[in-house]
Short mmCIF file of C-alpha atoms and ligand atoms in Angstrom, two decimals:
data_model
loop_
_atom_site.label_atom_id
_atom_site.label_comp_id
_atom_site.label_asym_id
_atom_site.label_seq_id
_atom_site.Cartn_x
_atom_site.Cartn_y
_atom_site.Cartn_z
CA MET V 248 45.89 75.37 65.90
CA LYS V 249 49.60 75.18 66.85
CA VAL V 250 52.16 73.76 64.35
CA LEU V 251 55.70 72.67 65.06
CA VAL V 252 58.19 72.56 62.03
CA VAL V 253 61.32 70.34 62.64
CA GLY V 254 64.47 71.29 61.00
CA SER V 255 66.63 74.38 60.38
CA GLY V 256 67.36 74.78 56.68
CA GLY V 257 65.82 76.65 53.68
CA ARG V 258 63.18 74.07 53.25
CA GLU V 259 61.97 74.57 56.94
CA HIS V 260 62.03 78.26 56.54
CA ALA V 261 59.72 77.93 53.38
CA LEU V 262 57.49 75.46 55.20
CA ALA V 263 57.08 77.86 58.26
CA TRP V 264 56.54 80.82 55.92
CA LYS V 265 53.66 79.01 54.07
CA ILE V 266 52.19 77.31 57.14
CA GLN V 267 51.99 80.65 59.13
CA GLN V 268 49.79 82.14 56.20
CA SER V 269 47.13 79.52 57.00
CA PRO V 270 43.92 80.84 58.69
CA LEU V 271 43.75 77.62 60.57
CA VAL V 272 46.99 78.37 62.36
CA ASP V 273 47.55 80.55 65.43
CA ARG V 274 51.13 79.72 66.11
CA VAL V 275 54.05 78.23 64.39
CA TYR V 276 57.23 77.00 66.16
CA VAL V 277 60.44 75.71 64.46
CA ALA V 278 62.83 73.48 66.16
CA PRO V 279 65.67 74.47 66.08
CA GLY V 280 65.07 77.00 63.21
CA ASN V 281 67.42 79.62 61.90
CA PRO V 282 67.28 83.53 61.71
CA GLY V 283 64.96 83.20 58.83
CA THR V 284 62.31 81.07 60.56
CA GLU V 285 62.57 83.50 63.40
CA LEU V 286 60.96 86.07 61.12
CA VAL V 287 57.74 84.12 60.57
CA ALA V 288 57.65 81.81 63.59
CA GLU V 289 59.05 81.15 67.05
CA ASN V 290 62.32 79.25 67.27
CA VAL V 291 62.75 76.60 70.04
CA PRO V 292 66.25 75.34 70.74
CA ILE V 293 65.77 71.64 70.21
CA ALA V 294 67.93 69.73 67.89
CA VAL V 295 66.37 67.55 65.07
CA ASP V 296 67.93 64.37 66.66
CA ASP V 297 66.57 65.07 70.11
CA LEU V 298 63.47 63.09 69.48
CA GLU V 299 62.54 62.92 73.21
CA GLY V 300 62.95 66.68 73.46
CA LEU V 301 60.72 67.27 70.55
CA VAL V 302 57.87 65.08 71.56
CA LYS V 303 58.05 66.43 75.13
CA PHE V 304 57.63 69.93 73.80
CA ALA V 305 54.84 68.75 71.45
CA VAL V 306 52.96 67.21 74.44
CA ASP V 307 53.67 70.07 76.89
CA GLU V 308 52.61 72.79 74.37
CA GLN V 309 49.68 70.67 72.95
CA ILE V 310 51.01 71.03 69.42
CA ASP V 311 48.30 69.99 66.90
CA LEU V 312 50.50 69.12 64.08
CA THR V 313 54.27 68.51 63.75
CA VAL V 314 55.84 68.71 60.18
CA VAL V 315 59.24 67.13 59.81
CA GLY V 316 61.62 68.49 57.24
CA PRO V 317 64.70 66.45 57.10
CA GLU V 318 65.14 62.70 56.60
CA ALA V 319 67.29 61.82 59.65
CA PRO V 320 64.49 62.14 62.35
CA LEU V 321 61.94 60.36 60.03
CA CYS V 322 64.42 57.48 59.55
CA ALA V 323 64.98 57.42 63.34
CA GLY V 324 61.26 57.00 63.95
CA ILE V 325 59.97 60.34 65.01
CA VAL V 326 56.50 59.80 63.62
CA ASP V 327 56.16 56.45 65.54
CA LEU V 328 57.28 58.26 68.90
CA PHE V 329 54.73 61.00 68.34
CA ARG V 330 52.05 58.44 67.55
CA GLU V 331 52.84 56.52 70.92
CA ARG V 332 52.42 59.86 72.71
CA GLY V 333 49.22 60.78 70.95
CA ARG V 334 50.59 63.72 68.90
CA LEU V 335 49.93 64.04 65.10
CA CYS V 336 53.24 64.17 63.09
CA PHE V 337 53.49 64.64 59.35
CA GLY V 338 55.81 62.26 57.51
CA PRO V 339 56.40 58.55 56.94
CA ASP V 340 56.87 56.26 59.95
CA LYS V 341 60.22 54.44 60.54
CA ALA V 342 59.22 51.40 58.52
CA ALA V 343 58.01 53.52 55.57
CA ALA V 344 61.00 55.98 55.77
CA GLU V 345 63.31 52.96 55.00
CA LEU V 346 62.73 53.74 51.34
CA GLU V 347 65.28 56.61 51.77
CA GLY V 348 67.16 55.18 54.87
CA SER V 349 68.29 52.06 53.07
CA LYS V 350 69.03 52.13 49.44
CA ALA V 351 69.30 48.27 49.50
CA PHE V 352 65.61 48.06 50.84
CA ALA V 353 64.50 50.51 48.08
CA ARG V 354 66.13 48.44 45.39
CA LYS V 355 64.50 45.32 46.76
CA ILE V 356 61.12 47.04 46.68
CA CYS V 357 61.62 47.96 43.04
CA THR V 358 62.70 44.50 41.96
CA ASP V 359 60.02 42.56 43.95
CA HIS V 360 57.23 45.05 42.72
CA ARG V 361 58.45 45.46 39.12
CA ILE V 362 59.15 49.08 39.41
CA PRO V 363 61.74 50.14 36.84
CA GLY V 364 65.31 50.72 38.15
CA PRO V 365 68.90 49.82 37.26
CA GLN V 366 70.23 46.19 37.78
CA TRP V 367 71.73 46.12 41.27
CA TRP V 368 73.86 43.98 43.67
CA ALA V 369 74.22 44.48 47.51
CA TYR V 370 77.10 43.16 49.62
CA GLU V 371 77.87 43.28 53.22
CA ASN V 372 81.62 42.81 53.33
CA LEU V 373 84.57 43.96 51.42
CA ALA V 374 85.73 40.47 50.12
CA MET V 375 82.37 39.71 48.48
CA ALA V 376 82.25 43.23 46.92
CA ARG V 377 85.78 42.73 45.60
CA ALA V 378 84.85 39.34 44.24
CA PHE V 379 81.83 40.87 42.44
CA LEU V 380 84.09 43.41 40.78
CA GLU V 381 86.46 40.73 39.65
CA SER V 382 83.67 38.69 38.17
CA ARG V 383 82.30 41.53 35.87
CA PRO V 384 83.77 42.99 32.67
CA ASP V 385 85.44 46.36 33.15
CA GLY V 386 83.27 49.40 32.64
CA PRO V 387 81.16 52.07 34.32
CA ILE V 388 79.29 51.18 37.47
CA VAL V 389 77.75 53.12 40.32
CA VAL V 390 78.66 52.43 43.98
CA LYS V 391 76.44 53.56 46.82
CA ALA V 392 76.67 53.46 50.52
CA SER V 393 73.24 51.88 51.36
CA GLY V 394 72.41 54.02 54.50
CA LEU V 395 72.05 57.84 54.98
CA ALA V 396 75.15 59.64 54.02
CA ALA V 397 73.85 63.19 53.50
CA GLY V 398 73.88 62.89 49.71
CA LYS V 399 77.62 62.09 49.65
CA GLY V 400 77.50 58.26 49.46
CA VAL V 401 77.22 57.85 45.58
CA ALA V 402 80.14 57.44 43.35
CA VAL V 403 79.49 57.06 39.60
CA CYS V 404 82.66 55.21 38.53
CA LYS V 405 84.00 54.84 34.97
CA ASP V 406 85.78 51.53 35.61
CA ASN V 407 86.36 48.84 38.07
CA ASP V 408 89.54 50.56 39.52
CA GLU V 409 87.53 53.56 40.47
CA ALA V 410 84.80 51.22 41.91
CA ARG V 411 87.34 49.39 44.02
CA ALA V 412 88.55 52.62 45.55
CA ALA V 413 84.89 53.73 46.26
CA VAL V 414 84.10 50.27 47.90
CA ALA V 415 87.19 50.54 50.08
CA GLU V 416 86.00 54.05 51.25
CA CYS V 417 82.65 52.68 52.11
CA PHE V 418 84.02 49.78 54.21
CA ASP V 419 86.65 51.97 55.62
CA GLY V 420 83.86 53.82 57.60
CA ARG V 421 83.94 57.10 55.72
CA PHE V 422 80.07 57.00 55.90
CA GLY V 423 79.88 55.42 59.31
CA ASP V 424 77.21 52.77 59.51
CA ALA V 425 75.75 54.03 56.24
CA GLY V 426 78.53 52.25 54.35
CA SER V 427 78.21 48.83 56.04
CA VAL V 428 76.22 47.63 53.11
CA VAL V 429 77.43 48.61 49.68
CA LEU V 430 75.31 48.67 46.54
CA PHE V 431 76.56 48.31 43.01
CA GLU V 432 74.21 49.66 40.23
CA GLU V 433 74.23 49.51 36.58
CA CYS V 434 75.22 52.86 35.23
CA LEU V 435 72.13 54.48 33.58
CA ALA V 436 72.32 57.48 31.20
CA GLY V 437 69.65 60.24 30.35
CA PRO V 438 68.25 63.42 31.70
CA GLU V 439 67.27 63.46 35.45
CA VAL V 440 64.05 64.58 36.78
CA SER V 441 62.34 64.36 40.27
CA LEU V 442 58.62 64.02 41.02
CA ILE V 443 57.50 64.84 44.50
CA THR V 444 54.07 63.64 45.55
CA ILE V 445 52.03 63.88 48.75
CA THR V 446 50.22 60.67 49.74
CA ASP V 447 48.48 59.08 52.62
CA GLY V 448 48.99 55.56 51.22
CA GLU V 449 45.79 55.65 49.31
CA THR V 450 45.21 59.15 47.58
CA ILE V 451 48.31 60.32 45.78
CA VAL V 452 48.70 63.99 44.83
CA PRO V 453 51.67 64.86 42.62
CA LEU V 454 53.17 68.24 43.21
CA GLU V 455 54.26 70.45 40.36
CA PRO V 456 57.50 69.20 38.49
CA ALA V 457 60.66 70.98 39.56
CA ARG V 458 64.23 70.63 38.43
CA ASP V 459 67.20 70.83 40.78
CA HIS V 460 70.69 71.69 39.56
CA LYS V 461 72.99 69.45 41.69
CA PRO V 462 76.54 70.08 40.41
CA VAL V 463 78.31 73.13 41.80
CA GLY V 464 79.40 74.56 38.52
CA GLU V 465 77.60 76.19 35.66
CA GLY V 466 76.69 73.69 32.77
CA ASP V 467 76.44 71.01 35.44
CA THR V 468 80.20 70.72 36.01
CA GLY V 469 82.19 69.97 39.27
CA PRO V 470 81.21 68.03 42.27
CA ASN V 471 77.68 67.33 43.46
CA THR V 472 76.05 69.53 46.18
CA GLY V 473 72.74 69.32 47.96
CA GLY V 474 71.26 71.49 45.31
CA MET V 475 72.34 74.82 43.73
CA GLY V 476 68.92 75.94 42.50
CA VAL V 477 65.56 75.06 41.03
CA ILE V 478 63.09 75.93 38.44
CA THR V 479 59.44 74.88 38.42
CA PRO V 480 57.59 74.14 36.37
CA VAL V 481 59.77 71.99 34.04
CA PRO V 482 58.83 72.19 30.39
CA LEU V 483 59.89 68.51 29.69
CA MET V 484 57.65 67.03 32.34
CA PRO V 485 54.21 67.12 31.15
CA ARG V 486 55.04 64.54 28.54
CA VAL V 487 56.58 62.14 30.96
CA ALA V 488 54.71 63.00 34.11
CA ALA V 489 51.91 60.41 33.37
CA GLN V 490 54.44 57.75 32.63
CA VAL V 491 56.27 58.48 35.77
CA GLU V 492 53.09 58.43 37.86
CA SER V 493 51.81 55.09 36.36
CA GLN V 494 55.12 53.25 36.27
CA VAL V 495 56.77 54.46 39.43
CA VAL V 496 54.82 56.59 41.84
CA PHE V 497 51.54 54.58 42.06
CA PRO V 498 53.30 51.15 42.15
CA THR V 499 55.69 52.31 44.91
CA VAL V 500 52.80 53.52 47.09
CA HIS V 501 50.91 50.23 46.47
CA ALA V 502 54.12 48.17 47.09
CA MET V 503 54.64 49.75 50.46
CA ASN V 504 50.98 48.93 51.37
CA ARG V 505 51.57 45.42 50.28
CA GLU V 506 54.73 45.24 52.37
CA GLY V 507 52.67 46.41 55.45
CA ARG V 508 54.41 49.82 55.42
CA ARG V 509 51.74 52.28 54.59
CA TYR V 510 53.32 55.38 53.36
CA ARG V 511 52.23 58.82 54.51
CA GLY V 512 53.98 62.04 53.70
CA PHE V 513 55.99 63.47 50.94
CA LEU V 514 57.50 60.79 48.50
CA TYR V 515 60.36 62.16 46.36
CA ALA V 516 61.25 59.95 43.33
CA GLY V 517 64.63 60.85 41.72
CA LEU V 518 64.45 59.42 38.17
CA MET V 519 66.56 59.00 35.07
CA LEU V 520 64.60 59.15 31.75
CA THR V 521 66.50 56.33 29.87
CA ALA V 522 65.95 55.11 26.32
CA ASN V 523 63.90 52.34 27.97
CA GLY V 524 61.79 54.66 29.97
CA PRO V 525 61.93 56.28 33.44
CA LYS V 526 63.98 54.38 36.06
CA VAL V 527 64.34 55.11 39.82
CA LEU V 528 67.63 56.50 40.97
CA GLU V 529 66.65 57.04 44.54
CA TYR V 530 63.64 57.74 46.78
CA ASN V 531 63.54 60.46 49.43
CA CYS V 532 61.09 60.39 52.23
CA ARG V 533 60.73 64.14 52.53
CA MET V 534 60.50 67.27 50.32
CA GLY V 535 63.57 68.41 48.53
CA ASP V 536 65.78 71.31 49.55
CA PRO V 537 65.88 73.65 47.73
CA GLU V 538 62.79 72.34 45.69
CA THR V 539 60.44 73.32 48.52
CA GLN V 540 61.28 76.96 48.30
CA PRO V 541 60.03 77.69 44.71
CA LEU V 542 57.23 75.03 44.94
CA LEU V 543 55.69 76.69 48.04
CA MET V 544 55.91 80.14 46.38
CA ARG V 545 53.80 78.66 43.61
CA LEU V 546 51.30 77.01 45.94
CA LYS V 547 48.27 79.38 46.13
CA SER V 548 46.07 77.24 48.23
CA ASP V 549 46.52 76.54 52.01
CA ILE V 550 49.01 73.82 52.64
CA VAL V 551 47.81 72.97 56.19
CA PRO V 552 44.72 70.96 55.12
CA LEU V 553 46.91 68.83 52.95
CA LEU V 554 49.46 68.20 55.63
CA LEU V 555 46.74 67.51 58.33
CA ALA V 556 44.61 65.12 56.00
CA THR V 557 47.82 63.23 54.98
CA ALA V 558 48.89 62.71 58.56
CA GLU V 559 45.36 61.65 59.44
CA GLY V 560 45.07 59.27 56.51
CA LYS V 561 42.15 61.05 54.83
CA LEU V 562 43.80 62.95 51.99
CA GLU V 563 40.77 62.16 49.77
CA THR V 564 38.76 64.76 51.71
CA VAL V 565 40.90 67.70 50.64
CA GLU V 566 40.68 69.69 47.45
CA ALA V 567 43.67 69.44 45.02
CA PRO V 568 46.29 72.14 45.56
CA VAL V 569 46.04 75.26 43.41
CA TRP V 570 49.27 76.31 41.76
CA ASP V 571 50.33 79.67 40.49
CA PRO V 572 50.91 79.29 36.77
CA ARG V 573 53.96 81.52 36.84
CA VAL V 574 57.51 80.28 36.87
CA ALA V 575 59.55 80.14 40.06
CA VAL V 576 63.33 80.25 40.08
CA CYS V 577 65.36 79.62 43.26
CA VAL V 578 69.08 80.48 43.37
CA VAL V 579 71.26 79.24 46.27
CA ALA V 580 74.10 81.52 47.46
CA CYS V 581 76.79 79.36 48.90
CA SER V 582 79.88 79.75 51.17
CA GLY V 583 83.30 79.96 49.50
CA GLY V 584 84.69 76.37 49.09
CA TYR V 585 81.32 74.58 49.11
CA PRO V 586 80.75 71.69 48.61
CA GLY V 587 84.28 71.32 50.08
CA ALA V 588 85.47 72.93 53.33
CA TYR V 589 84.21 76.45 53.97
CA LYS V 590 84.31 78.99 56.76
CA SER V 591 81.44 79.89 58.86
CA GLY V 592 80.67 83.11 60.76
CA VAL V 593 81.19 85.37 57.63
CA PRO V 594 79.12 88.59 57.90
CA ILE V 595 76.29 88.81 55.33
CA PHE V 596 75.19 92.12 53.94
CA GLY V 597 72.52 93.59 51.67
CA LEU V 598 69.41 91.69 52.54
CA GLU V 599 67.72 94.90 53.72
CA LYS V 600 67.90 96.31 50.21
CA LEU V 601 65.50 93.75 49.01
CA ASP V 602 61.84 94.36 48.45
CA LEU V 603 60.30 91.02 49.56
CA GLY V 604 56.76 90.20 48.75
CA ASP V 605 54.64 87.72 46.86
CA ASP V 606 56.99 87.49 43.99
CA LEU V 607 60.35 87.56 45.86
CA GLN V 608 61.45 85.74 49.07
CA VAL V 609 64.88 85.02 50.50
CA PHE V 610 64.79 81.71 52.60
CA HIS V 611 67.52 81.29 55.14
CA ALA V 612 69.49 77.97 55.02
CA GLY V 613 72.92 78.26 56.85
CA THR V 614 72.72 81.49 58.56
CA LYS V 615 73.03 82.51 62.28
CA ARG V 616 73.09 85.63 64.31
CA SER V 617 76.37 86.89 66.05
CA ALA V 618 76.30 87.80 69.69
CA GLN V 619 75.66 91.38 68.57
CA GLY V 620 72.82 90.28 66.37
CA ASP V 621 74.43 90.54 63.03
CA LEU V 622 73.64 88.06 60.30
CA GLN V 623 76.47 85.65 59.47
CA THR V 624 76.97 82.50 57.42
CA ALA V 625 76.66 79.24 59.21
CA GLY V 626 76.58 76.51 56.49
CA GLY V 627 77.56 75.62 52.98
CA ARG V 628 74.29 76.66 51.41
CA VAL V 629 73.46 80.02 52.96
CA LEU V 630 70.40 81.71 51.41
CA ALA V 631 67.88 80.54 48.70
CA VAL V 632 66.69 83.71 46.72
CA THR V 633 63.46 82.66 45.14
CA ALA V 634 61.40 84.76 42.61
CA LEU V 635 58.28 84.30 40.56
CA GLY V 636 57.80 85.66 37.00
CA GLU V 637 55.55 85.44 34.02
CA ASP V 638 57.96 83.16 32.30
CA ALA V 639 61.40 81.55 33.15
CA GLU V 640 63.36 84.69 31.92
CA LYS V 641 61.27 87.10 34.05
CA ALA V 642 61.66 84.70 37.05
CA ARG V 643 65.48 84.54 36.49
CA GLU V 644 65.76 88.17 36.02
CA ARG V 645 64.09 88.90 39.33
CA ALA V 646 66.02 86.23 41.18
CA TYR V 647 69.34 87.26 39.80
CA ALA V 648 68.71 91.04 40.34
CA ALA V 649 67.96 90.25 43.91
CA ILE V 650 70.89 87.97 44.69
CA ALA V 651 73.20 90.51 43.25
CA HIS V 652 72.50 92.64 46.33
CA VAL V 653 73.45 89.88 48.84
CA GLU V 654 77.05 90.08 49.83
CA PHE V 655 79.29 87.83 51.88
CA ASP V 656 83.01 87.22 51.58
CA GLY V 657 83.51 84.12 49.29
CA ALA V 658 79.85 83.91 48.16
CA HIS V 659 79.20 82.06 44.94
CA TYR V 660 76.12 80.94 43.01
CA ARG V 661 75.32 79.34 39.58
CA ARG V 662 74.29 81.95 37.01
CA ASP V 663 72.43 79.46 34.73
CA ILE V 664 69.76 78.12 36.99
CA GLY V 665 66.49 77.70 34.92
CA THR V 666 68.05 78.09 31.57
CA ALA V 667 66.78 75.57 28.98
CA ARG V 668 68.99 72.48 28.66
P1 AMP D 870 71.36 59.57 44.39
O1 AMP D 870 71.65 60.19 45.57
O2 AMP D 870 71.15 58.11 44.56
O3 AMP D 870 70.25 60.20 43.58
O4 AMP D 870 72.64 59.65 43.41
C1 AMP D 870 73.17 61.05 43.17
C2 AMP D 870 73.49 61.08 41.70
O5 AMP D 870 74.28 60.02 41.22
C3 AMP D 870 72.19 61.05 40.83
O6 AMP D 870 71.53 62.38 40.91
C4 AMP D 870 72.76 60.67 39.57
O7 AMP D 870 73.23 61.71 38.75
C5 AMP D 870 73.79 59.65 39.91
N1 AMP D 870 73.30 58.33 39.90
C6 AMP D 870 72.70 57.58 40.92
N2 AMP D 870 72.56 56.46 40.62
C7 AMP D 870 72.83 56.18 39.30
C8 AMP D 870 72.72 55.16 38.40
N3 AMP D 870 72.26 53.86 38.62
N4 AMP D 870 73.29 55.30 37.03
C9 AMP D 870 73.77 56.60 36.78
N5 AMP D 870 73.90 57.52 37.59
C10 AMP D 870 73.39 57.46 38.80
N1 LIG D 871 67.64 68.81 46.35
C1 LIG D 871 67.80 67.43 46.48
C2 LIG D 871 67.26 66.83 47.73
O1 LIG D 871 66.70 67.47 48.50
O2 LIG D 871 67.45 65.59 47.98
#
């Protein structure tokens, strides 16, 4: 069969790398892909927001399965469009992807279906949002742009003054349409964990627990990023996994069914483990990046039957995934200045020194080729160096030994990924 992966980051490189190992698959295309996906698949120059271009390619090439990495095309309705044109596409349709596309919608689902989350309030204009802040005692509060803001639309504010500034930014159009509804949330405290499951709306298969490290600096300091590195499995999780599944994941899938929005695809629940149990911080309608990279290195069984059966709504027919019991650690090498402004087009050296294989992979995120064919940076997160080891220490050693060979001007990465916290 022929498979098309939509996206151009480290997550999509890992997906293409795993999918092309399947005996069911003859050809893998990635749109638009990057220099990493080119090593394992064929890149086609169609942008992720060119839904018409993507579906035309899928029809013309008779693509059997399309797998969508990022949230934007899912929220824009790529799965619905493919369905109309008779092509199978993995991921939630537009109505179901609203769980990520509208934080206000996600909050309403939680409240209406008794899924634990913070208290929340949503406002559509500045005057009402200001009036709300006047009416509450001063203190910590979280302000969020309701729509998609590439992970940047959340401000955890220590008092009402900070909240007023965050609200003004949202309504000033900093996040475009995403900020036209502003959400206030009770400020929760506790360790954060994520649980990603794959579901067709009936059968629910949790993936292995993984922990992302979002702040740019060691010891979780500095501004938030898209994710600086991941360890999987997470020692803390087995004790809370059952609670998260029964109190959050199962009720969410059932709630979406009751709302007439059957959910098919990856469902990513970002949670805070509070003194009163796990509470939902956010939902994503896709796999995490960089969670995908170490998770797929630990997935021993074929991913394609899982993706196919989910898209076809018959996940119960597929055997449960088999996981490598070893630990995977993924460390992301970033451009100088990220998550602030950074340069692109910086030459990258050293990748050829690495002995890639079953226990070491380098997934490309923000890379490109120069006109001469040399590898250069092309984004904030550049490369995700991912290693397996018998335990966390061995996986860390292997990942850090490898990343030490990768050089580009300004490169930085966290040195504490996967250390116990
Ligand atoms: P989100 O993109 O909604 O996951 O938010 C990004 C980060 O903001 C989370 O990883 C949390 O660290 C923090 N955050 C979000 N919502 C809350 C909340 N209600 N209380 C405390 N922290 C939060
Ligand atoms: N790594 C966090 C995310 O993909 O949302």
